[in-house]
Structure formats: structure tokens, C-alpha cells
mmCIF file of C-alpha atoms in Angstrom:
data_model
loop_
_atom_site.group_PDB
_atom_site.id
_atom_site.type_symbol
_atom_site.label_atom_id
_atom_site.label_comp_id
_atom_site.label_asym_id
_atom_site.label_seq_id
_atom_site.Cartn_x
_atom_site.Cartn_y
_atom_site.Cartn_z
ATOM 1 C CA MET A 1194 24.710 -7.177 31.084
ATOM 2 C CA PRO A 1195 27.620 -6.362 28.604
ATOM 3 C CA GLY A 1196 26.307 -9.745 26.575
ATOM 4 C CA ARG A 1197 22.826 -8.348 26.599
ATOM 5 C CA LEU A 1198 23.979 -4.994 25.303
ATOM 6 C CA LEU A 1199 25.871 -6.377 22.357
ATOM 7 C CA LEU A 1200 23.043 -8.903 21.434
ATOM 8 C CA SER A 1201 20.693 -5.753 21.366
ATOM 9 C CA LEU A 1202 23.211 -3.907 19.124
ATOM 10 C CA GLY A 1203 23.667 -6.818 16.902
ATOM 11 C CA GLN A 1204 20.022 -7.058 16.346
ATOM 12 C CA TRP A 1205 19.704 -3.393 15.526
ATOM 13 C CA TRP A 1206 22.355 -3.564 13.149
ATOM 14 C CA ARG A 1207 20.983 -6.385 11.292
ATOM 15 C CA ARG A 1208 17.780 -4.224 10.571
ATOM 16 C CA TYR A 1209 19.501 -1.084 10.036
ATOM 17 C CA LYS A 1210 22.429 -2.308 7.670
ATOM 18 C CA TYR A 1211 20.206 -2.231 4.777
ATOM 19 C CA ARG A 1212 19.654 1.455 4.992
ATOM 20 C CA PHE A 1213 23.380 2.416 5.919
ATOM 21 C CA VAL A 1214 24.616 3.977 2.403
ATOM 22 C CA PRO A 1215 28.181 2.851 2.918
ATOM 23 C CA TRP A 1216 27.260 -0.801 3.740
ATOM 24 C CA VAL A 1217 24.803 -0.996 0.722
ATOM 25 C CA ALA A 1218 27.400 0.472 -1.674
ATOM 26 C CA LEU A 1219 30.031 -2.058 -0.680
ATOM 27 C CA ASN A 1220 27.586 -5.222 -0.541
ATOM 28 C CA LEU A 1221 25.709 -4.573 -3.721
ATOM 29 C CA SER A 1222 27.912 -6.668 -5.959
ATOM 30 C CA HIS A 1223 27.605 -9.533 -3.426
ATOM 31 C CA ASN A 1224 23.983 -9.682 -3.342
ATOM 32 C CA PRO A 1225 23.030 -9.620 -7.249
ATOM 33 C CA ARG A 1226 19.759 -11.311 -6.416
ATOM 34 C CA THR A 1227 18.570 -8.655 -4.043
ATOM 35 C CA LEU A 1228 18.941 -5.929 -6.880
ATOM 36 C CA ARG A 1229 16.295 -4.791 -9.312
ATOM 37 C CA TYR A 1230 17.644 -3.346 -12.712
ATOM 38 C CA VAL A 1231 15.603 -0.892 -15.039
ATOM 39 C CA PRO A 1232 16.696 0.417 -18.086
ATOM 40 C CA GLU A 1233 15.902 3.994 -17.169
ATOM 41 C CA ALA A 1234 13.653 6.051 -14.898
ATOM 42 C CA PHE A 1235 9.891 5.628 -15.774
ATOM 43 C CA LYS A 1236 10.294 2.186 -17.681
ATOM 44 C CA ASP A 1237 9.899 0.205 -14.375
ATOM 45 C CA LYS A 1238 6.585 -0.900 -15.151
ATOM 46 C CA VAL A 1239 5.725 -4.622 -14.597
ATOM 47 C CA ILE A 1240 2.093 -4.286 -15.806
ATOM 48 C CA SER A 1241 0.270 -0.984 -17.453
ATOM 49 C CA ASP A 1242 -1.148 1.673 -15.452
ATOM 50 C CA GLU A 1243 -4.663 0.650 -16.709
ATOM 51 C CA ASP A 1244 -4.346 -2.756 -15.344
ATOM 52 C CA VAL A 1245 -3.449 -1.313 -11.941
ATOM 53 C CA LEU A 1246 -6.209 1.173 -12.240
ATOM 54 C CA GLY A 1247 -8.642 -1.559 -12.967
ATOM 55 C CA MET A 1248 -7.551 -3.614 -9.991
ATOM 56 C CA LEU A 1249 -7.850 -0.865 -7.579
ATOM 57 C CA LEU A 1250 -11.172 0.247 -8.699
ATOM 58 C CA LYS A 1251 -12.461 -3.420 -8.512
ATOM 59 C CA VAL A 1252 -11.435 -3.825 -5.060
ATOM 60 C CA PHE A 1253 -12.597 -0.276 -3.910
ATOM 61 C CA GLN A 1254 -15.878 -0.667 -5.643
ATOM 62 C CA ALA A 1255 -16.519 -3.838 -3.756
ATOM 63 C CA LEU A 1256 -15.504 -2.306 -0.509
ATOM 64 C CA PHE A 1257 -18.069 0.527 -1.144
ATOM 65 C CA VAL A 1258 -21.031 -1.789 -1.871
ATOM 66 C CA ASN A 1259 -20.145 -3.996 1.192
ATOM 67 C CA ASP A 1260 -20.291 -0.683 3.188
ATOM 68 C CA PHE A 1261 -23.390 0.430 1.361
ATOM 69 C CA ASP A 1262 -25.605 1.132 4.277
ATOM 70 C CA LYS A 1263 -23.168 3.672 5.697
ATOM 71 C CA GLN A 1264 -22.603 5.512 2.209
ATOM 72 C CA ALA A 1265 -25.874 7.362 2.374
ATOM 73 C CA ALA A 1266 -24.228 10.827 2.921
ATOM 74 C CA VAL A 1267 -21.962 10.188 -0.061
ATOM 75 C CA LEU A 1268 -24.590 8.680 -2.284
ATOM 76 C CA THR A 1269 -26.944 11.612 -1.899
ATOM 77 C CA VAL A 1270 -24.461 14.082 -3.553
ATOM 78 C CA LEU A 1271 -23.410 11.750 -6.264
ATOM 79 C CA PRO A 1272 -24.761 12.220 -10.043
ATOM 80 C CA GLU A 1273 -27.788 9.977 -10.677
ATOM 81 C CA LEU A 1274 -25.709 7.997 -13.076
ATOM 82 C CA VAL A 1275 -23.201 7.021 -10.538
ATOM 83 C CA GLN A 1276 -25.947 5.956 -8.123
ATOM 84 C CA SER A 1277 -27.471 3.800 -10.377
ATOM 85 C CA LYS A 1278 -24.364 2.092 -11.149
ATOM 86 C CA TYR A 1279 -23.909 1.061 -7.482
ATOM 87 C CA GLN A 1280 -27.715 -0.025 -7.300
ATOM 88 C CA ASP A 1281 -26.972 -2.409 -10.055
ATOM 89 C CA LEU A 1282 -23.748 -3.752 -8.377
ATOM 90 C CA LEU A 1283 -25.770 -3.955 -5.005
ATOM 91 C CA SER A 1284 -28.497 -6.054 -6.759
ATOM 92 C CA GLY A 1285 -25.926 -8.414 -8.233
ATOM 93 C CA GLN A 1286 -26.514 -7.456 -11.870
ATOM 94 C CA HIS A 1287 -22.731 -6.887 -12.058
ATOM 95 C CA PRO A 1288 -20.527 -9.917 -12.408
ATOM 96 C CA ARG A 1289 -17.673 -8.322 -10.388
ATOM 97 C CA VAL A 1290 -19.543 -8.311 -7.096
ATOM 98 C CA GLU A 1291 -21.201 -11.370 -5.957
ATOM 99 C CA LEU A 1292 -20.803 -10.930 -2.226
ATOM 100 C CA LEU A 1293 -23.859 -9.475 -0.608
ATOM 101 C CA GLU A 1294 -25.900 -12.482 0.270
ATOM 102 C CA ASN A 1295 -28.472 -11.725 3.073
ATOM 103 C CA ARG A 1296 -27.574 -8.013 2.798
ATOM 104 C CA CYS A 1297 -31.022 -6.833 3.689
ATOM 105 C CA HIS A 1298 -30.717 -8.043 7.270
ATOM 106 C CA GLN A 1299 -26.845 -7.492 7.906
ATOM 107 C CA GLN A 1300 -24.473 -4.736 7.906
ATOM 108 C CA ASN A 1301 -21.051 -5.183 6.742
ATOM 109 C CA VAL A 1302 -21.351 -8.704 6.101
ATOM 110 C CA PHE A 1303 -17.830 -9.198 5.048
ATOM 111 C CA LYS A 1304 -14.482 -7.907 6.479
ATOM 112 C CA PRO A 1305 -12.159 -6.184 4.151
ATOM 113 C CA GLU A 1306 -9.783 -9.220 3.721
ATOM 114 C CA ASP A 1307 -12.872 -11.130 2.770
ATOM 115 C CA ILE A 1308 -13.639 -8.574 0.183
ATOM 116 C CA LEU A 1309 -10.306 -8.782 -1.283
ATOM 117 C CA TYR A 1310 -10.460 -12.592 -1.607
ATOM 118 C CA LYS A 1311 -13.776 -12.394 -3.393
ATOM 119 C CA THR A 1312 -12.555 -9.765 -5.770
ATOM 120 C CA LEU A 1313 -8.955 -10.700 -6.674
ATOM 121 C CA GLY A 1314 -8.759 -14.259 -5.262
ATOM 122 C CA PHE A 1315 -6.421 -13.796 -2.292
ATOM 123 C CA SER A 1316 -6.011 -11.799 0.936
ATOM 124 C CA VAL A 1317 -3.042 -10.689 2.750
ATOM 125 C CA ALA A 1318 -2.177 -9.679 6.304
ATOM 126 C CA ARG A 1319 0.751 -8.643 8.578
ATOM 127 C CA ALA A 1320 2.438 -11.228 10.624
ATOM 128 C CA THR A 1321 5.813 -12.070 12.428
ATOM 129 C CA SER A 1322 8.253 -12.369 9.413
ATOM 130 C CA SER A 1323 10.065 -15.537 8.692
ATOM 131 C CA LEU A 1324 13.452 -13.882 8.566
ATOM 132 C CA MET A 1325 15.080 -13.371 11.806
ATOM 133 C CA SER A 1326 15.432 -10.197 13.461
ATOM 134 C CA ALA A 1327 13.036 -8.595 10.429
ATOM 135 C CA GLY A 1328 10.132 -7.813 12.592
ATOM 136 C CA ARG A 1329 6.630 -8.095 10.860
ATOM 137 C CA GLY A 1330 6.117 -8.893 7.299
ATOM 138 C CA VAL A 1331 3.180 -9.640 4.893
ATOM 139 C CA PHE A 1332 1.899 -12.957 4.057
ATOM 140 C CA VAL A 1333 -0.550 -14.588 1.799
ATOM 141 C CA THR A 1334 -3.225 -15.722 4.189
ATOM 142 C CA LYS A 1335 -5.807 -17.174 1.726
ATOM 143 C CA GLY A 1336 -6.035 -18.073 -1.935
ATOM 144 C CA LEU A 1337 -3.540 -17.509 -4.866
ATOM 145 C CA VAL A 1338 -1.777 -14.460 -6.149
ATOM 146 C CA THR A 1339 -1.214 -14.611 -9.764
ATOM 147 C CA LYS A 1340 1.689 -13.116 -11.709
ATOM 148 C CA GLY A 1341 0.906 -9.616 -12.487
ATOM 149 C CA THR A 1342 -1.656 -9.069 -9.894
ATOM 150 C CA VAL A 1343 -1.553 -5.748 -7.314
ATOM 151 C CA VAL A 1344 -1.030 -7.380 -4.154
ATOM 152 C CA SER A 1345 -0.557 -4.504 -1.846
ATOM 153 C CA MET A 1346 -0.121 -0.584 -1.555
ATOM 154 C CA TYR A 1347 2.410 1.413 -0.085
ATOM 155 C CA PRO A 1348 0.435 3.820 2.401
ATOM 156 C CA GLY A 1349 1.700 7.183 3.571
ATOM 157 C CA THR A 1350 2.001 10.712 3.264
ATOM 158 C CA VAL A 1351 3.481 11.917 -0.182
ATOM 159 C CA TYR A 1352 6.328 14.476 -0.195
ATOM 160 C CA GLN A 1353 7.765 16.513 -3.383
ATOM 161 C CA LYS A 1354 11.495 16.556 -3.512
ATOM 162 C CA TYR A 1355 11.342 20.274 -2.227
ATOM 163 C CA GLU A 1356 9.038 19.709 0.694
ATOM 164 C CA PRO A 1357 10.222 19.184 4.435
ATOM 165 C CA ILE A 1358 10.569 15.788 5.844
ATOM 166 C CA PHE A 1359 13.842 16.056 8.196
ATOM 167 C CA PHE A 1360 12.125 15.426 11.487
ATOM 168 C CA GLN A 1361 9.808 12.772 10.117
ATOM 169 C CA SER A 1362 12.846 10.941 8.824
ATOM 170 C CA ILE A 1363 14.670 10.734 11.963
ATOM 171 C CA GLY A 1364 14.666 6.879 12.880
ATOM 172 C CA ASN A 1365 12.349 6.192 10.405
ATOM 173 C CA PRO A 1366 12.971 3.037 8.142
ATOM 174 C CA PHE A 1367 9.466 3.560 6.210
ATOM 175 C CA ILE A 1368 10.291 6.256 3.856
ATOM 176 C CA PHE A 1369 10.039 5.077 0.353
ATOM 177 C CA ARG A 1370 12.021 6.995 -2.575
ATOM 178 C CA CYS A 1371 10.622 6.842 -5.830
ATOM 179 C CA LEU A 1372 12.556 7.086 -9.116
ATOM 180 C CA ASP A 1373 12.060 10.894 -9.502
ATOM 181 C CA GLY A 1374 12.706 11.713 -5.958
ATOM 182 C CA ILE A 1375 9.314 11.853 -4.449
ATOM 183 C CA LEU A 1376 9.063 10.330 -0.918
ATOM 184 C CA ILE A 1377 6.493 8.576 0.725
ATOM 185 C CA ASP A 1378 6.414 8.272 4.400
ATOM 186 C CA GLY A 1379 4.841 4.830 5.390
ATOM 187 C CA ASN A 1380 5.283 5.143 9.094
ATOM 188 C CA ASP A 1381 2.229 4.702 11.336
ATOM 189 C CA LYS A 1382 3.660 6.088 14.434
ATOM 190 C CA GLY A 1383 5.115 9.287 16.050
ATOM 191 C CA ILE A 1384 5.374 12.419 14.016
ATOM 192 C CA SER A 1385 4.355 10.854 10.668
ATOM 193 C CA ARG A 1386 1.381 9.372 12.105
ATOM 194 C CA LEU A 1387 0.255 13.046 13.347
ATOM 195 C CA VAL A 1388 1.187 14.593 9.872
ATOM 196 C CA TYR A 1389 -0.964 12.053 7.886
ATOM 197 C CA ARG A 1390 -4.006 12.607 10.030
ATOM 198 C CA SER A 1391 -3.591 16.288 9.891
ATOM 199 C CA CYS A 1392 -3.446 16.256 6.065
ATOM 200 C CA ASN A 1393 -6.538 13.595 5.974
ATOM 201 C CA ARG A 1394 -8.646 16.138 8.157
ATOM 202 C CA ARG A 1395 -7.576 19.066 5.940
ATOM 203 C CA ASP A 1396 -8.483 17.562 2.629
ATOM 204 C CA ARG A 1397 -12.156 16.317 3.325
ATOM 205 C CA LEU A 1398 -14.760 17.898 1.159
ATOM 206 C CA GLY A 1399 -18.151 17.533 2.763
ATOM 207 C CA PRO A 1400 -19.204 13.962 2.963
ATOM 208 C CA PHE A 1401 -16.224 12.867 0.889
ATOM 209 C CA LYS A 1402 -12.878 11.661 2.411
ATOM 210 C CA MET A 1403 -9.990 12.206 0.039
ATOM 211 C CA SER A 1404 -7.814 9.514 1.822
ATOM 212 C CA ASP A 1405 -7.997 6.663 4.289
ATOM 213 C CA SER A 1406 -6.466 7.073 7.627
ATOM 214 C CA THR A 1407 -7.473 3.695 9.060
ATOM 215 C CA TRP A 1408 -4.130 1.967 7.895
ATOM 216 C CA LEU A 1409 -2.790 3.852 10.862
ATOM 217 C CA THR A 1410 -4.737 1.460 13.229
ATOM 218 C CA SER A 1411 -5.278 -2.232 13.496
ATOM 219 C CA GLU A 1412 -8.953 -1.983 11.716
ATOM 220 C CA THR A 1413 -7.749 -0.801 8.259
ATOM 221 C CA GLN A 1414 -10.656 -0.584 5.627
ATOM 222 C CA ASN A 1415 -8.489 -0.996 2.721
ATOM 223 C CA PRO A 1416 -6.914 -4.718 3.144
ATOM 224 C CA LEU A 1417 -4.135 -3.681 0.526
ATOM 225 C CA ALA A 1418 -2.559 -1.067 2.532
ATOM 226 C CA VAL A 1419 0.155 -3.287 4.219
ATOM 227 C CA GLY A 1420 2.839 -2.540 1.765
ATOM 228 C CA GLN A 1421 5.364 -0.765 4.070
ATOM 229 C CA TYR A 1422 5.653 -4.008 5.799
ATOM 230 C CA VAL A 1423 6.881 -6.008 3.149
ATOM 231 C CA ASN A 1424 10.441 -7.183 3.711
ATOM 232 C CA ASN A 1425 13.611 -7.107 1.644
ATOM 233 C CA CYS A 1426 14.643 -10.110 -0.257
ATOM 234 C CA SER A 1427 17.939 -11.965 0.050
ATOM 235 C CA ASN A 1428 19.938 -14.531 -2.089
ATOM 236 C CA ASP A 1429 18.043 -17.369 -0.192
ATOM 237 C CA ARG A 1430 14.711 -15.530 -0.351
ATOM 238 C CA PRO A 1431 14.212 -13.832 -3.949
ATOM 239 C CA ALA A 1432 11.824 -11.266 -4.496
ATOM 240 C CA ASN A 1433 8.206 -12.490 -5.462
ATOM 241 C CA VAL A 1434 6.728 -8.812 -5.703
ATOM 242 C CA CYS A 1435 8.081 -5.516 -7.071
ATOM 243 C CA TYR A 1436 7.340 -1.771 -6.406
ATOM 244 C CA GLN A 1437 5.558 0.119 -9.127
ATOM 245 C CA GLU A 1438 4.800 3.717 -9.283
ATOM 246 C CA PHE A 1439 1.582 4.922 -10.047
ATOM 247 C CA ASP A 1440 0.116 8.225 -10.503
ATOM 248 C CA LEU A 1441 -3.834 8.558 -9.757
ATOM 249 C CA PRO A 1442 -5.620 9.982 -12.831
ATOM 250 C CA THR A 1443 -7.736 13.000 -12.182
ATOM 251 C CA VAL A 1444 -10.911 11.009 -13.320
ATOM 252 C CA PHE A 1445 -10.569 8.636 -10.211
ATOM 253 C CA PRO A 1446 -14.099 8.376 -8.575
ATOM 254 C CA VAL A 1447 -14.474 10.778 -6.004
ATOM 255 C CA GLU A 1448 -16.642 8.454 -3.974
ATOM 256 C CA LEU A 1449 -13.477 5.848 -3.959
ATOM 257 C CA LYS A 1450 -10.802 8.408 -2.781
ATOM 258 C CA GLN A 1451 -11.927 7.447 0.896
ATOM 259 C CA TYR A 1452 -10.046 4.012 0.344
ATOM 260 C CA LEU A 1453 -6.700 5.750 -0.790
ATOM 261 C CA PRO A 1454 -4.047 5.140 1.531
ATOM 262 C CA ASN A 1455 -1.851 7.999 0.342
ATOM 263 C CA ILE A 1456 -2.428 11.774 0.689
ATOM 264 C CA ALA A 1457 -0.322 14.751 -0.541
ATOM 265 C CA TYR A 1458 1.664 16.715 2.080
ATOM 266 C CA SER A 1459 0.816 19.952 0.372
ATOM 267 C CA TRP A 1460 -2.324 20.094 -1.621
ATOM 268 C CA ASP A 1461 -2.549 22.200 -4.774
ATOM 269 C CA GLY A 1462 -5.435 20.474 -6.737
ATOM 270 C CA GLN A 1463 -3.505 19.981 -9.991
ATOM 271 C CA SER A 1464 -0.707 17.506 -9.195
ATOM 272 C CA SER A 1465 -1.406 13.880 -9.537
ATOM 273 C CA LEU A 1466 -1.206 11.991 -6.429
ATOM 274 C CA ARG A 1467 1.700 9.315 -6.499
ATOM 275 C CA CYS A 1468 0.881 5.915 -5.281
ATOM 276 C CA VAL A 1469 3.253 3.040 -5.231
ATOM 277 C CA VAL A 1470 1.673 -0.556 -5.527
ATOM 278 C CA LEU A 1471 3.271 -3.916 -5.261
ATOM 279 C CA VAL A 1472 2.760 -6.406 -8.031
ATOM 280 C CA ALA A 1473 3.402 -10.101 -8.163
ATOM 281 C CA LEU A 1474 6.433 -11.161 -10.153
ATOM 282 C CA ARG A 1475 5.171 -14.744 -10.088
ATOM 283 C CA ASP A 1476 2.374 -16.814 -8.782
ATOM 284 C CA ILE A 1477 2.366 -16.703 -4.977
ATOM 285 C CA ARG A 1478 0.696 -19.140 -2.796
ATOM 286 C CA GLN A 1479 -1.149 -19.163 0.494
ATOM 287 C CA GLY A 1480 1.327 -19.117 3.431
ATOM 288 C CA GLU A 1481 4.315 -17.442 1.455
ATOM 289 C CA GLU A 1482 5.625 -14.342 2.562
ATOM 290 C CA LEU A 1483 6.132 -11.376 0.393
ATOM 291 C CA PHE A 1484 9.479 -10.197 -0.581
ATOM 292 C CA SER A 1485 10.389 -7.128 -2.639
ATOM 293 C CA ASN A 1486 13.772 -5.452 -3.926
ATOM 294 C CA TYR A 1487 14.600 -2.446 -1.773
ATOM 295 C CA TYR A 1488 17.183 -1.342 -4.311
ATOM 296 C CA THR A 1489 16.527 -0.442 -7.761
ATOM 297 C CA ILE A 1490 19.582 0.233 -10.254
ATOM 298 C CA VAL A 1491 18.738 2.613 -13.055
ATOM 299 C CA SER A 1492 21.008 1.839 -16.084
#
């Protein structure tokens, strides 16, 4: 019995130590390959915000078109110009979406991961990590991720520095801290799950959903919303992806917000929604696990 208890404590410590501040401070210098250095805050961009926006729009538009038959309520209140854009995409006139063969006889022909593969050339999914005692990780399951591609998003409720997150943070390893102190709670269980669902229902405007809550389930409609399960790199497993903060522009298409896996804890209608994406630092091949840098050092 004592042996099993010690084994259990050892496994818990191996997972938790990367979040224990004194241990982190003492071991940073021993793990140089697990650190990421940026010259100063807000200069951590691997690719431009325009490139991030372009990739997200490309995937979200393809998801919208694939689910076209279920979007009738949304389409009826969109401007005529926007409606015609999606009709063009549906009819195959737009080169970015060539994925609706036999669409007249089928609904949801493709799964979300298939849409990701057909738009960006790869698919990702959660699975048991290749690291011991690391739980689940994220793997490239199909295709090739090219350097500079958005490979996933970090989902969750977005908290400003002054907003309450104490109870949600207890025993929660999924809280991401942005460089300016904004927090994103990517936990899909417990209080965190309840808070996200509550905010998701609060912000709906008629037929328009302002965020995606399906990442809390096993049937997510946004295949990129798995970034909270990307594990930390090590000296043996260097990072192949990097976190990049991204503020959603005010002109983001309202019909595509239903695929955003983030929502603000307090809605004020003026502040930009903070999102975090993971960008490939090199080409990543099928079967590889994604690893990021949990620790960013601002010079």
C-alpha cells in the first residue's frame, strides 16, 4: 500500500512540477531548450496577425459551407452580398473550397477534421502522449503542417487581469497567461466548464452564436480547438509549435464567430477578444506530437 501511494505521488509530482514556481525558478537554467525568449512584450509574433486571420477565416468558411444546410437561420439575416459569397463557395466557383461533392444528396459530407485537411493540408487530434505521465497530447494525424501554419487554437474563457478566477484556478493546469496578464481558462471540466457554457448562452444574438462550446465535448465542430492539450517540450523533445497571441478584429464575420472556441468572461462590446493560436516552428509530419514552450522569457 505505501508503495502504491508513493508511486501515485511520484506521478502527480512529475505532472505538477512544471507549474510549481520555486521548482521552475531553480531549473530554468538547466533546461535551455525548453525556454522561449522574446525581446519584449508584444514582439512575440512568429507570423503576422493578417496571416493568422487569413488561415482562421479559410477554415471557418469551409466549416460553414460544409454545414450549409443547417445555416438557414443565419443566412436569412445576412446581407445579400454575404449570402452570394457563400453561394459562390458552395457552387465551387471559389478555389479555396473544393469539398462538396454530392452535396445535393448528403448533409455534413465531411467531418471537421476532414475540412481541416482539405483547407490547410493536415489534421490534428488528441491522443495519449508519447511522454510518460503526460496524459493526453496532440498529434498530426494526417498530412503535413508546413512552417508558419496555424496548427491549433487555445480554447477557453478569457479573463482580464482584474476579473475573478480564484475558484476556477484551484487544481487547474489549463490556465494560460498572456504576456500582458490576460488569462485564458482552457479547462473543459468543473467550474471552468460551467462558466464557459454560461457565457456562451449569454452572448448569443438571435440566430448568431458568438462562440463555440463544442470543444467541451468529444464532438468539436472546430478541429483546431485542441491547443490546451499540447504538452511542454523537453531537452529531448524540442518545441515544434509556439504560442502566439491574437486579438480578434472588430470586422470578423459575425456568421463565423460560432467557430471561435473563446469567449470573454465579461462582455463590454468594445474590447477585442483575445485568442491564442499555436504556430508551427518547422515542418511537422504525420504521426508527430506537438510540443510547445510553456515558459516565455521577456528580455
